[in-house]
Amino acid sequence: DTGGIEPESEDIIAKQMRRQAELAIETAQVIVFLLDGKSGLTAADEDVADMLRRSKKPIVTVVNKIDHPKYEDAVYDFYTLGIGSPITISAEQGLGLGDMLDEIVSYFPQIEEESENDNTSIAIVGRPNVGKSSLVNALLGHERTIVSNVPGTTRDAIDSPFTWNDKEYTLIDTAGIRRKRSVEDETVERYSVIRSLAAIRRCDIALIVVDAERGLSEQDVRIAGYVHEEGKASVLIVNKWDLIEKDTYTAEKFKKKMLVDLAFMSYVPMLFISAKTGQRVNKVMELAEFAYEQNCTRISTGKLNDIISEAVTMNEPPVNAGRRLRVYYSTQAGIKPPTFIIFVNEPELMHFSYRRYLENYIRKSFEIKATPIRIIIRKRERSDTD
């Protein structure tokens, strides 16, 4: 949804809204051209129509405020725009919305079954100017993206297919994710943020790149949080390690310091590199592949229940208001990330600390690293107790 487009206006806000609309058009798969049926066709409408035609995107022309028969004849004027047959609606009264949605959906791509041969996708994410594009170029062996000291040089997510160890991968280089308040008034950056977060959602592995000189910032932690919440395999890449005085900051001290802020993500492996010099870049894909394998971990029901039983025996659930949580059995529900369902007598008795204990016990017992795991607590059905 964009602001109103005024093609000829010199007003600063109008110019910003026009730029926002241009970016929205660039990123859209389908464009809804909304017109005012009561005001009729205007010169501004014709200018906007010209701009939309140049986009070569599917356009659904919609004439709003047609809530009375007396306005219906005015619709014919909009045919002169030459952008298909206008659909009449009244957003206020809910008229014609079904026809409009049918037309929009007709342009959506058909959903296909995911192929098992689809490339494994790796998103390289982080703040602006931490060396993401330099890392992409180092991995690909050639300059695929513009490398600059100006933060945010990469405006969009750029996909680069490549082969490593006879396996097909796609690298997704993203624009730096800035703090929301710093991009609030910068439309270009706002779209970059949206696409960067979308890259995290669609990737299989997230390489979180941080600047060794700057250290871990609040924004780095937020980015890591997005990756964790999406359940992605992940590796923390500490770039520009060649610029650090090793007698002052050793890798071990740096790692301990970062894990204080990344306590929720203590499983993440860290790699200290220099994308510029190539230091340890050859280790990136090894660690990324390992993280993905961990994200796809499967555990048999028998082994899982043995470990859960052992965990409960070692540390019984605490009593809450005279009632004790009883853990009956568990099963794995899925992968990417590994997800386990634990059936209990009363789910509300499961304290977060005991849930975390069980998660850590599973993680340690099966040596699960580089991926979040999810624990779902469910009440055992009565039929299962018999």
Short mmCIF file of C-alpha atoms in Angstrom, two decimals:
data_model
loop_
_atom_site.label_atom_id
_atom_site.label_comp_id
_atom_site.label_asym_id
_atom_site.label_seq_id
_atom_site.Cartn_x
_atom_site.Cartn_y
_atom_site.Cartn_z
CA ASP A 1 0.00 0.00 0.00
CA THR A 2 1.63 3.23 -1.11
CA GLY A 3 0.82 6.87 -0.56
CA GLY A 4 -1.03 8.77 -3.27
CA ILE A 5 1.14 9.35 -6.36
CA GLU A 6 1.33 12.92 -7.67
CA PRO A 7 3.62 12.64 -10.71
CA GLU A 8 4.14 16.37 -11.33
CA SER A 9 4.28 17.63 -7.74
CA GLU A 10 7.52 19.25 -6.51
CA ASP A 11 6.49 18.93 -2.86
CA ILE A 12 9.19 17.08 -0.87
CA ILE A 13 6.72 14.68 0.77
CA ALA A 14 5.02 14.01 -2.56
CA LYS A 15 8.41 13.23 -4.11
CA GLN A 16 9.21 10.79 -1.30
CA MET A 17 5.82 9.11 -1.73
CA ARG A 18 6.41 8.87 -5.46
CA ARG A 19 9.80 7.24 -4.86
CA GLN A 20 8.18 4.85 -2.39
CA ALA A 21 5.60 3.93 -5.02
CA GLU A 22 8.31 3.36 -7.65
CA LEU A 23 10.10 0.98 -5.29
CA ALA A 24 6.86 -0.79 -4.48
CA ILE A 25 6.24 -1.25 -8.20
CA GLU A 26 9.74 -2.67 -8.68
CA THR A 27 9.29 -5.23 -5.90
CA ALA A 28 5.67 -6.18 -6.64
CA GLN A 29 4.48 -9.24 -8.54
CA VAL A 30 1.02 -7.77 -9.16
CA ILE A 31 -0.02 -4.09 -9.10
CA VAL A 32 -3.49 -2.88 -8.12
CA PHE A 33 -4.15 0.50 -9.78
CA LEU A 34 -6.83 2.10 -7.60
CA LEU A 35 -8.90 4.92 -9.09
CA ASP A 36 -11.60 7.23 -7.71
CA GLY A 37 -14.90 6.59 -9.47
CA LYS A 38 -16.59 9.68 -8.06
CA SER A 39 -13.83 12.08 -9.12
CA GLY A 40 -13.57 10.53 -12.57
CA LEU A 41 -10.52 10.21 -14.79
CA THR A 42 -7.83 12.84 -14.19
CA ALA A 43 -4.57 13.85 -15.85
CA ALA A 44 -2.70 12.48 -12.82
CA ASP A 45 -4.40 9.10 -13.37
CA GLU A 46 -3.10 9.06 -16.95
CA ASP A 47 0.44 9.90 -15.79
CA VAL A 48 0.36 7.10 -13.21
CA ALA A 49 -0.98 4.71 -15.87
CA ASP A 50 2.02 5.57 -18.09
CA MET A 51 4.39 4.80 -15.19
CA LEU A 52 2.67 1.47 -14.51
CA ARG A 53 2.75 0.42 -18.16
CA ARG A 54 6.53 0.91 -18.23
CA SER A 55 6.88 -1.55 -15.33
CA LYS A 56 5.61 -4.39 -17.55
CA LYS A 57 4.04 -5.94 -14.44
CA PRO A 58 0.51 -7.44 -14.29
CA ILE A 59 -1.90 -4.60 -13.47
CA VAL A 60 -5.40 -4.93 -12.02
CA THR A 61 -7.33 -1.70 -12.63
CA VAL A 62 -9.86 -1.05 -9.85
CA VAL A 63 -12.37 1.81 -9.72
CA ASN A 64 -13.45 2.52 -6.14
CA LYS A 65 -16.47 4.35 -4.67
CA ILE A 66 -18.94 2.84 -7.15
CA ASP A 67 -21.66 2.39 -4.54
CA HIS A 68 -24.61 3.71 -6.58
CA PRO A 69 -25.87 3.10 -10.14
CA LYS A 70 -25.45 6.80 -10.99
CA TYR A 71 -21.66 6.39 -10.85
CA GLU A 72 -21.49 3.32 -13.08
CA ASP A 73 -21.40 5.23 -16.39
CA ALA A 74 -18.27 7.07 -15.22
CA VAL A 75 -16.39 3.78 -15.27
CA TYR A 76 -16.25 3.76 -19.09
CA ASP A 77 -13.87 6.76 -19.05
CA PHE A 78 -11.27 4.58 -17.34
CA TYR A 79 -11.18 2.19 -20.32
CA THR A 80 -9.26 4.91 -22.20
CA LEU A 81 -6.25 4.18 -19.96
CA GLY A 82 -5.76 0.98 -21.94
CA ILE A 83 -4.98 -1.18 -18.91
CA GLY A 84 -7.50 -4.00 -19.14
CA SER A 85 -11.12 -3.94 -18.02
CA PRO A 86 -11.64 -1.91 -14.84
CA ILE A 87 -13.23 -3.74 -11.92
CA THR A 88 -15.75 -1.68 -9.96
CA ILE A 89 -15.84 -1.85 -6.17
CA SER A 90 -16.98 -0.02 -3.09
CA ALA A 91 -14.38 -0.58 -0.40
CA GLU A 92 -16.64 1.12 2.14
CA GLN A 93 -19.60 -1.17 1.45
CA GLY A 94 -17.62 -4.28 0.50
CA LEU A 95 -19.03 -4.45 -3.03
CA GLY A 96 -17.07 -6.14 -5.82
CA LEU A 97 -14.17 -7.20 -3.61
CA GLY A 98 -14.55 -10.87 -4.52
CA ASP A 99 -14.17 -10.13 -8.24
CA MET A 100 -11.15 -7.96 -7.51
CA LEU A 101 -9.45 -10.67 -5.44
CA ASP A 102 -10.18 -13.32 -8.08
CA GLU A 103 -8.45 -11.15 -10.67
CA ILE A 104 -5.44 -10.52 -8.41
CA VAL A 105 -5.04 -14.20 -7.52
CA SER A 106 -5.16 -15.17 -11.21
CA TYR A 107 -1.72 -13.59 -11.61
CA PHE A 108 -0.14 -15.51 -8.73
CA PRO A 109 2.39 -18.18 -9.74
CA GLN A 110 1.28 -21.77 -9.39
CA ILE A 111 2.60 -23.40 -6.21
CA GLU A 112 4.79 -26.36 -7.06
CA GLU A 113 5.92 -29.17 -4.85
CA GLU A 114 9.40 -28.49 -3.50
CA SER A 115 11.94 -30.63 -5.28
CA GLU A 116 14.36 -32.62 -3.22
CA ASN A 117 17.01 -31.47 -5.71
CA ASP A 118 16.45 -27.79 -4.96
CA ASN A 119 19.64 -25.96 -4.11
CA THR A 120 20.45 -25.45 -0.45
CA SER A 121 20.19 -21.70 0.09
CA ILE A 122 22.58 -19.72 2.29
CA ALA A 123 21.63 -16.19 3.36
CA ILE A 124 24.47 -13.88 4.35
CA VAL A 125 23.00 -11.36 6.77
CA GLY A 126 24.20 -8.64 9.08
CA ARG A 127 24.49 -4.91 9.64
CA PRO A 128 25.63 -2.64 6.80
CA ASN A 129 29.34 -2.63 5.96
CA VAL A 130 30.42 -5.73 7.90
CA GLY A 131 31.80 -7.39 4.77
CA LYS A 132 28.91 -9.52 3.54
CA SER A 133 29.52 -8.82 -0.15
CA SER A 134 33.26 -9.35 0.31
CA LEU A 135 32.47 -12.76 1.80
CA VAL A 136 30.20 -13.63 -1.13
CA ASN A 137 32.93 -12.67 -3.58
CA ALA A 138 35.52 -14.66 -1.63
CA LEU A 139 33.29 -17.75 -1.67
CA LEU A 140 32.39 -17.43 -5.34
CA GLY A 141 35.90 -16.53 -6.43
CA HIS A 142 34.82 -13.49 -8.44
CA GLU A 143 33.25 -10.09 -7.86
CA ARG A 144 29.51 -10.74 -7.94
CA THR A 145 28.41 -7.72 -5.88
CA ILE A 146 29.64 -4.16 -5.46
CA VAL A 147 32.07 -3.86 -2.57
CA SER A 148 32.29 -0.42 -0.99
CA ASN A 149 32.99 1.23 2.34
CA VAL A 150 29.66 3.02 2.07
CA PRO A 151 27.19 1.25 4.38
CA GLY A 152 24.32 -0.41 2.54
CA THR A 153 25.92 -0.57 -0.93
CA THR A 154 23.97 -3.75 -1.63
CA ARG A 155 20.40 -2.50 -1.95
CA ASP A 156 18.71 -5.82 -2.52
CA ALA A 157 19.01 -9.55 -2.02
CA ILE A 158 21.21 -11.01 -4.77
CA ASP A 159 21.07 -14.75 -5.49
CA SER A 160 24.23 -16.46 -6.76
CA PRO A 161 24.19 -20.20 -7.54
CA PHE A 162 27.45 -22.11 -7.08
CA THR A 163 28.79 -25.62 -6.52
CA TRP A 164 30.80 -26.81 -3.52
CA ASN A 165 31.86 -30.41 -2.93
CA ASP A 166 29.68 -31.51 -5.87
CA LYS A 167 26.58 -30.00 -4.21
CA GLU A 168 24.48 -27.15 -5.55
CA TYR A 169 24.01 -24.06 -3.37
CA THR A 170 22.56 -20.58 -3.73
CA LEU A 171 24.16 -17.68 -1.88
CA ILE A 172 21.79 -14.87 -0.95
CA ASP A 173 23.68 -11.62 -0.32
CA THR A 174 21.45 -9.11 1.43
CA ALA A 175 21.48 -5.43 2.20
CA GLY A 176 22.55 -4.61 5.72
CA ILE A 177 19.74 -4.66 8.26
CA ARG A 178 19.68 -1.36 10.11
CA ARG A 179 17.79 -0.43 13.22
CA LYS A 180 14.19 0.28 12.35
CA ARG A 181 14.32 3.84 13.64
CA SER A 182 17.30 4.67 11.42
CA VAL A 183 15.46 3.65 8.25
CA GLU A 184 12.02 4.90 9.16
CA ASP A 185 12.27 7.86 6.80
CA GLU A 186 14.40 6.16 4.15
CA THR A 187 12.16 4.28 1.77
CA VAL A 188 14.97 2.48 -0.06
CA GLU A 189 16.40 1.15 3.18
CA ARG A 190 12.97 0.07 4.37
CA TYR A 191 12.55 -2.16 1.34
CA SER A 192 16.09 -3.50 1.84
CA VAL A 193 15.23 -4.48 5.41
CA ILE A 194 12.03 -6.21 4.30
CA ARG A 195 13.90 -8.22 1.68
CA SER A 196 16.74 -9.08 4.06
CA LEU A 197 14.28 -10.51 6.57
CA ALA A 198 12.53 -12.32 3.72
CA ALA A 199 15.90 -13.83 2.77
CA ILE A 200 16.25 -15.20 6.30
CA ARG A 201 12.80 -16.76 6.05
CA ARG A 202 13.52 -18.50 2.74
CA CYS A 203 17.07 -19.65 3.40
CA ASP A 204 18.24 -23.01 4.73
CA ILE A 205 21.38 -21.67 6.39
CA ALA A 206 22.03 -18.18 7.77
CA LEU A 207 25.58 -16.85 7.98
CA ILE A 208 25.40 -13.98 10.48
CA VAL A 209 28.31 -11.66 9.73
CA VAL A 210 29.62 -9.32 12.44
CA ASP A 211 32.49 -6.83 12.45
CA ALA A 212 35.39 -7.91 14.69
CA GLU A 213 36.47 -4.29 15.21
CA ARG A 214 33.04 -3.06 16.28
CA GLY A 215 32.14 -6.14 18.26
CA LEU A 216 28.63 -7.41 18.84
CA SER A 217 26.00 -4.66 18.78
CA GLU A 218 22.37 -4.58 19.83
CA GLN A 219 21.43 -4.79 16.16
CA ASP A 220 23.61 -7.90 15.66
CA VAL A 221 21.74 -9.55 18.53
CA ARG A 222 18.42 -8.61 16.94
CA ILE A 223 19.45 -10.12 13.61
CA ALA A 224 20.56 -13.31 15.36
CA GLY A 225 17.18 -13.32 17.09
CA TYR A 226 15.38 -13.28 13.71
CA VAL A 227 17.47 -16.25 12.57
CA HIS A 228 16.80 -18.15 15.81
CA GLU A 229 13.05 -17.48 15.71
CA GLU A 230 12.85 -18.72 12.13
CA GLY A 231 14.52 -21.98 13.19
CA LYS A 232 17.40 -21.71 10.74
CA ALA A 233 20.76 -23.46 10.77
CA SER A 234 23.29 -20.77 11.54
CA VAL A 235 26.95 -19.84 11.78
CA LEU A 236 28.29 -16.64 13.33
CA ILE A 237 31.00 -15.24 11.05
CA VAL A 238 33.33 -12.77 12.78
CA ASN A 239 34.82 -10.86 9.85
CA LYS A 240 37.83 -8.50 9.68
CA TRP A 241 39.68 -10.67 12.20
CA ASP A 242 42.94 -9.65 10.52
CA LEU A 243 42.49 -6.13 11.94
CA ILE A 244 42.41 -7.30 15.57
CA GLU A 245 45.48 -7.24 17.79
CA LYS A 246 45.70 -10.90 18.79
CA ASP A 247 47.51 -10.25 22.04
CA THR A 248 44.57 -8.10 23.16
CA TYR A 249 41.53 -10.02 21.89
CA THR A 250 41.99 -13.72 21.48
CA ALA A 251 39.28 -15.70 19.73
CA GLU A 252 38.34 -17.46 22.97
CA LYS A 253 37.84 -14.22 24.90
CA PHE A 254 35.89 -12.74 22.00
CA LYS A 255 33.68 -15.82 21.85
CA LYS A 256 32.90 -15.76 25.57
CA LYS A 257 32.06 -12.08 25.41
CA MET A 258 29.65 -12.58 22.50
CA LEU A 259 27.92 -15.56 24.10
CA VAL A 260 26.91 -13.35 27.02
CA ASP A 261 24.66 -11.38 24.63
CA LEU A 262 23.73 -14.45 22.60
CA ALA A 263 22.71 -16.64 25.54
CA PHE A 264 19.55 -17.67 23.65
CA MET A 265 21.78 -18.90 20.83
CA SER A 266 24.60 -20.58 22.72
CA TYR A 267 24.54 -23.44 20.19
CA VAL A 268 25.80 -21.26 17.32
CA PRO A 269 29.32 -22.10 16.06
CA MET A 270 31.66 -19.15 15.45
CA LEU A 271 34.27 -18.71 12.78
CA PHE A 272 36.86 -15.93 12.77
CA ILE A 273 37.77 -14.89 9.23
CA SER A 274 38.99 -12.13 6.96
CA ALA A 275 36.99 -12.04 3.75
CA LYS A 276 39.47 -9.47 2.42
CA THR A 277 42.61 -11.61 2.87
CA GLY A 278 40.86 -14.98 2.55
CA GLN A 279 41.84 -16.07 6.06
CA ARG A 280 39.77 -19.16 7.02
CA VAL A 281 37.21 -18.46 4.26
CA ASN A 282 37.75 -22.07 3.15
CA LYS A 283 36.19 -23.17 6.46
CA VAL A 284 32.93 -21.27 5.93
CA MET A 285 31.24 -23.83 3.69
CA GLU A 286 32.37 -26.76 5.85
CA LEU A 287 30.71 -25.17 8.86
CA ALA A 288 27.62 -24.14 6.87
CA GLU A 289 27.14 -27.71 5.63
CA PHE A 290 27.59 -29.05 9.16
CA ALA A 291 24.98 -26.58 10.46
CA TYR A 292 22.49 -27.67 7.79
CA GLU A 293 23.01 -31.36 8.62
CA GLN A 294 22.32 -30.54 12.27
CA ASN A 295 19.17 -28.62 11.29
CA CYS A 296 17.95 -31.80 9.57
CA THR A 297 18.69 -34.09 12.54
CA ARG A 298 16.29 -37.02 12.99
CA ILE A 299 16.10 -39.13 16.14
CA SER A 300 14.21 -42.41 16.41
CA THR A 301 11.26 -42.46 18.79
CA GLY A 302 12.85 -45.23 20.85
CA LYS A 303 16.13 -43.41 21.40
CA LEU A 304 14.34 -40.13 22.10
CA ASN A 305 12.12 -41.69 24.77
CA ASP A 306 15.11 -43.38 26.39
CA ILE A 307 16.81 -39.99 26.75
CA ILE A 308 13.66 -38.22 27.99
CA SER A 309 13.14 -40.98 30.58
CA GLU A 310 16.77 -40.66 31.65
CA ALA A 311 16.44 -36.87 31.95
CA VAL A 312 13.33 -37.17 34.14
CA THR A 313 15.01 -39.79 36.33
CA MET A 314 18.07 -37.58 36.77
CA ASN A 315 15.98 -34.52 37.61
CA GLU A 316 12.29 -34.95 38.44
CA PRO A 317 9.88 -32.15 37.55
CA PRO A 318 9.20 -29.82 40.49
CA VAL A 319 5.90 -29.88 42.37
CA ASN A 320 3.61 -26.94 41.66
CA ALA A 321 0.78 -26.22 44.14
CA GLY A 322 0.76 -29.86 45.20
CA ARG A 323 0.66 -31.15 41.64
CA ARG A 324 3.59 -32.75 39.85
CA LEU A 325 4.21 -32.69 36.14
CA ARG A 326 4.30 -36.19 34.66
CA VAL A 327 6.19 -36.74 31.43
CA TYR A 328 4.80 -39.74 29.52
CA TYR A 329 6.48 -40.02 26.13
CA SER A 330 7.81 -38.00 23.21
CA THR A 331 8.22 -38.10 19.46
CA GLN A 332 9.93 -36.05 16.77
CA ALA A 333 7.46 -34.00 14.76
CA GLY A 334 9.77 -32.55 12.13
CA ILE A 335 13.10 -31.11 11.04
CA LYS A 336 14.46 -27.70 9.99
CA PRO A 337 14.61 -27.19 12.91
CA PRO A 338 14.39 -30.49 14.86
CA THR A 339 11.00 -30.33 16.58
CA PHE A 340 9.91 -32.63 19.40
CA ILE A 341 6.51 -33.16 21.01
CA ILE A 342 6.50 -34.17 24.67
CA PHE A 343 3.22 -35.53 26.04
CA VAL A 344 2.46 -34.75 29.70
CA ASN A 345 -0.42 -34.86 32.16
CA GLU A 346 -0.89 -31.08 32.52
CA PRO A 347 0.96 -28.78 30.06
CA GLU A 348 0.51 -25.76 32.34
CA LEU A 349 2.73 -27.46 34.94
CA MET A 350 5.70 -27.37 32.54
CA HIS A 351 7.86 -24.53 33.85
CA PHE A 352 10.06 -22.79 31.27
CA SER A 353 13.17 -23.77 33.25
CA TYR A 354 12.27 -27.48 33.09
CA ARG A 355 11.47 -27.18 29.37
CA ARG A 356 14.92 -25.64 28.91
CA TYR A 357 16.46 -28.47 30.97
CA LEU A 358 14.86 -31.08 28.69
CA GLU A 359 15.97 -29.17 25.58
CA ASN A 360 19.55 -28.99 26.84
CA TYR A 361 19.49 -32.69 27.79
CA ILE A 362 18.31 -33.66 24.30
CA ARG A 363 20.87 -31.36 22.70
CA LYS A 364 23.74 -32.75 24.80
CA SER A 365 22.71 -36.40 24.45
CA PHE A 366 22.46 -36.29 20.66
CA GLU A 367 25.19 -33.67 20.18
CA ILE A 368 22.89 -31.28 18.35
CA LYS A 369 24.71 -28.05 17.48
CA ALA A 370 24.38 -25.11 15.11
CA THR A 371 20.57 -25.21 15.09
CA PRO A 372 17.70 -24.28 17.36
CA ILE A 373 15.45 -27.11 18.49
CA ARG A 374 11.80 -26.73 19.33
CA ILE A 375 9.93 -28.41 22.15
CA ILE A 376 6.13 -28.63 21.97
CA ILE A 377 4.31 -29.65 25.15
CA ARG A 378 0.96 -31.41 24.74
CA LYS A 379 -1.54 -33.02 27.05
CA ARG A 380 -1.76 -36.77 26.63
CA GLU A 381 -5.21 -37.67 25.35
CA ARG A 382 -7.38 -39.88 27.54
CA SER A 383 -7.42 -42.62 24.90
CA ASP A 384 -3.62 -42.79 25.13
CA THR A 385 -3.65 -43.40 28.88
CA ASP A 386 -5.59 -46.65 28.60
#
